[in-house]
Tab-separated table of C-alpha atoms in Angstrom:
chain	number	residue	atom	x	y	z
A	1	VAL	CA	-102.491	-113.895	-4.538
A	2	ALA	CA	-100.722	-114.867	-1.006
A	3	VAL	CA	-103.237	-117.140	0.204
A	4	PRO	CA	-103.000	-119.261	-3.067
A	5	ALA	CA	-99.150	-119.019	-2.828
A	6	MET	CA	-99.270	-120.270	0.693
A	7	LEU	CA	-101.570	-122.922	-0.094
A	8	SER	CA	-99.837	-123.798	-3.349
A	9	LEU	CA	-96.231	-124.433	-1.939
A	10	PRO	CA	-97.353	-128.011	-0.269
A	11	VAL	CA	-98.053	-129.021	-3.405
A	12	ILE	CA	-95.471	-127.946	-5.492
A	13	MET	CA	-93.542	-129.449	-2.648
A	14	VAL	CA	-94.523	-132.774	-3.286
A	15	LEU	CA	-94.580	-132.787	-7.136
A	16	SER	CA	-90.929	-131.671	-7.298
A	17	GLY	CA	-89.828	-134.373	-4.954
A	18	ILE	CA	-88.631	-132.314	-1.904
A	19	THR	CA	-90.335	-134.331	0.966
A	20	GLU	CA	-88.898	-137.410	-0.557
A	21	GLY	CA	-85.225	-136.062	-0.100
A	22	ALA	CA	-84.594	-134.600	-3.472
A	23	ASN	CA	-81.712	-131.724	-2.959
A	24	SER	CA	-84.111	-129.321	-5.445
A	25	LEU	CA	-83.991	-126.827	-2.618
A	26	LEU	CA	-79.972	-126.389	-3.132
A	27	GLY	CA	-80.352	-124.813	-6.373
A	28	GLY	CA	-78.928	-125.810	-9.714
A	29	LEU	CA	-80.558	-125.928	-13.245
A	30	ASN	CA	-83.678	-127.910	-12.560
A	31	TRP	CA	-87.188	-127.137	-13.264
A	32	GLN	CA	-88.039	-127.665	-9.395
A	33	SER	CA	-85.434	-124.998	-8.445
A	34	ALA	CA	-86.676	-122.989	-11.545
A	35	VAL	CA	-90.437	-123.356	-9.630
A	36	LEU	CA	-89.382	-122.551	-6.470
A	37	SER	CA	-87.645	-119.225	-7.942
A	38	VAL	CA	-90.611	-118.149	-9.225
A	39	TRP	CA	-92.624	-119.026	-6.269
A	40	GLU	CA	-90.927	-117.307	-3.638
A	41	PRO	CA	-91.099	-113.434	-5.233
A	42	ILE	CA	-94.459	-113.905	-5.935
A	43	TYR	CA	-95.024	-115.156	-2.146
A	44	CYS	CA	-92.981	-112.268	-0.843
A	45	ILE	CA	-94.577	-109.365	-2.483
A	46	ALA	CA	-98.120	-110.307	-2.271
A	47	MET	CA	-97.597	-110.934	1.547
A	48	SER	CA	-95.845	-107.596	1.834
A	49	ILE	CA	-98.611	-106.164	0.132
A	50	MET	CA	-101.340	-107.970	1.971
A	51	LEU	CA	-99.654	-107.092	5.445
A	52	LEU	CA	-99.099	-103.208	4.643
A	53	ASN	CA	-103.244	-103.307	3.548
A	54	LEU	CA	-103.913	-105.282	7.111
A	55	PHE	CA	-102.062	-102.593	8.925
A	56	GLN	CA	-103.176	-99.830	6.825
A	57	HIS	CA	-106.899	-100.505	7.795
A	58	ARG	CA	-106.753	-102.363	10.892
A	59	PHE	CA	-104.156	-101.300	13.071
A	60	ASN	CA	-103.670	-97.307	12.402
A	61	ARG	CA	-103.906	-95.826	15.814
A	62	GLN	CA	-101.099	-94.973	17.234
A	63	GLY	CA	-101.142	-94.579	21.808
A	64	THR	CA	-99.071	-92.410	23.839
A	65	LEU	CA	-96.136	-94.656	23.707
A	66	GLY	CA	-96.447	-94.916	20.184
A	67	ARG	CA	-96.467	-90.957	19.828
A	68	VAL	CA	-93.588	-90.755	22.307
A	69	MET	CA	-91.326	-93.203	20.462
A	70	SER	CA	-92.130	-91.744	17.122
A	71	LYS	CA	-90.847	-88.669	17.861
A	72	ASN	CA	-87.622	-90.357	19.351
A	73	ALA	CA	-87.075	-92.382	16.496
A	74	TYR	CA	-84.557	-90.752	14.457
A	75	ALA	CA	-82.459	-89.508	17.779
A	76	VAL	CA	-82.434	-93.110	18.726
A	77	TYR	CA	-81.192	-93.712	14.987
A	78	ILE	CA	-78.160	-91.572	15.720
A	79	ILE	CA	-77.589	-92.468	19.368
A	80	HIS	CA	-78.008	-96.151	19.381
A	81	PRO	CA	-74.602	-97.286	19.007
A	82	LEU	CA	-73.740	-94.947	21.702
A	83	VAL	CA	-75.991	-97.715	23.995
A	84	ILE	CA	-75.920	-100.751	22.760
A	85	ILE	CA	-72.069	-101.137	22.088
A	86	PRO	CA	-70.987	-100.299	25.800
A	87	GLY	CA	-74.118	-102.577	26.743
A	88	ALA	CA	-73.221	-105.303	24.730
A	89	TYR	CA	-69.188	-104.972	25.875
A	90	LEU	CA	-70.445	-104.895	29.578
A	91	LEU	CA	-71.836	-108.472	29.019
A	92	ARG	CA	-68.815	-109.731	27.349
A	93	THR	CA	-67.555	-111.777	29.933
A	94	VAL	CA	-71.330	-113.313	30.926
A	95	SER	CA	-71.063	-117.100	29.834
A	96	LEU	CA	-74.333	-117.606	28.220
A	97	ASP	CA	-75.174	-119.149	24.991
A	98	PRO	CA	-74.943	-115.995	22.405
A	99	LEU	CA	-78.607	-116.078	21.152
A	100	LEU	CA	-80.109	-116.201	24.544
A	101	LYS	CA	-77.777	-113.317	25.500
A	102	TRP	CA	-79.185	-111.193	22.500
A	103	ALA	CA	-82.621	-112.140	23.519
A	104	LEU	CA	-82.366	-110.947	26.898
A	105	ILE	CA	-80.424	-107.841	26.265
A	106	SER	CA	-81.802	-106.616	23.202
A	107	PRO	CA	-85.089	-105.378	24.526
A	108	MET	CA	-83.512	-103.554	27.824
A	109	LEU	CA	-80.923	-101.745	25.229
A	110	VAL	CA	-83.717	-100.564	23.114
A	111	ALA	CA	-85.876	-99.368	25.863
A	112	LEU	CA	-82.692	-97.806	27.114
A	113	CYS	CA	-81.755	-96.159	23.913
A	114	PHE	CA	-85.270	-94.552	23.936
A	115	MET	CA	-85.280	-93.441	27.478
A	116	VAL	CA	-81.523	-91.428	27.104
A	117	SER	CA	-83.335	-90.003	23.497
A	118	HIS	CA	-86.386	-89.082	25.273
A	119	TRP	CA	-84.993	-87.773	28.956
A	120	LEU	CA	-81.688	-86.518	27.575
A	121	VAL	CA	-80.995	-86.255	24.058
A	122	ARG	CA	-83.774	-84.197	23.122
A	123	ARG	CA	-83.914	-81.795	26.114
A	124	ILE	CA	-80.579	-80.294	24.917
A	125	PRO	CA	-81.382	-76.855	23.575
A	126	MET	CA	-81.993	-77.171	19.457
A	127	THR	CA	-81.915	-80.894	19.172
A	128	GLU	CA	-85.920	-80.494	18.983
A	129	LYS	CA	-85.870	-78.758	15.465
A	130	ILE	CA	-83.328	-80.990	14.493
A	131	LEU	CA	-84.562	-84.601	15.616
């Protein structure tokens, strides 16, 4: 269903006049908006099911890093504000585009969250049973 829906989008766009500058993407009570409003959830649900199936059958293995990250995921969920907020605060004076700053610092802060979880938080007695 996802592939035909994906292939039908250009046809829908041409037939509805979107390619000629019509504003049917802005919504409203018109047939173009109705068609796109029906097409979108069909495509999104079909693509979600297709991706779930693909990953279930093709990418269902877990390496050492994946196992370590899985064991620490809940602890990271709990502690991530304690790592990410100070990290972002330290960079408040760096004059870069905010999106570029986010792209540069996010991978480092996420990795730091997993390191703090693995080497500090989960080493505290009794946390292994909870986290």
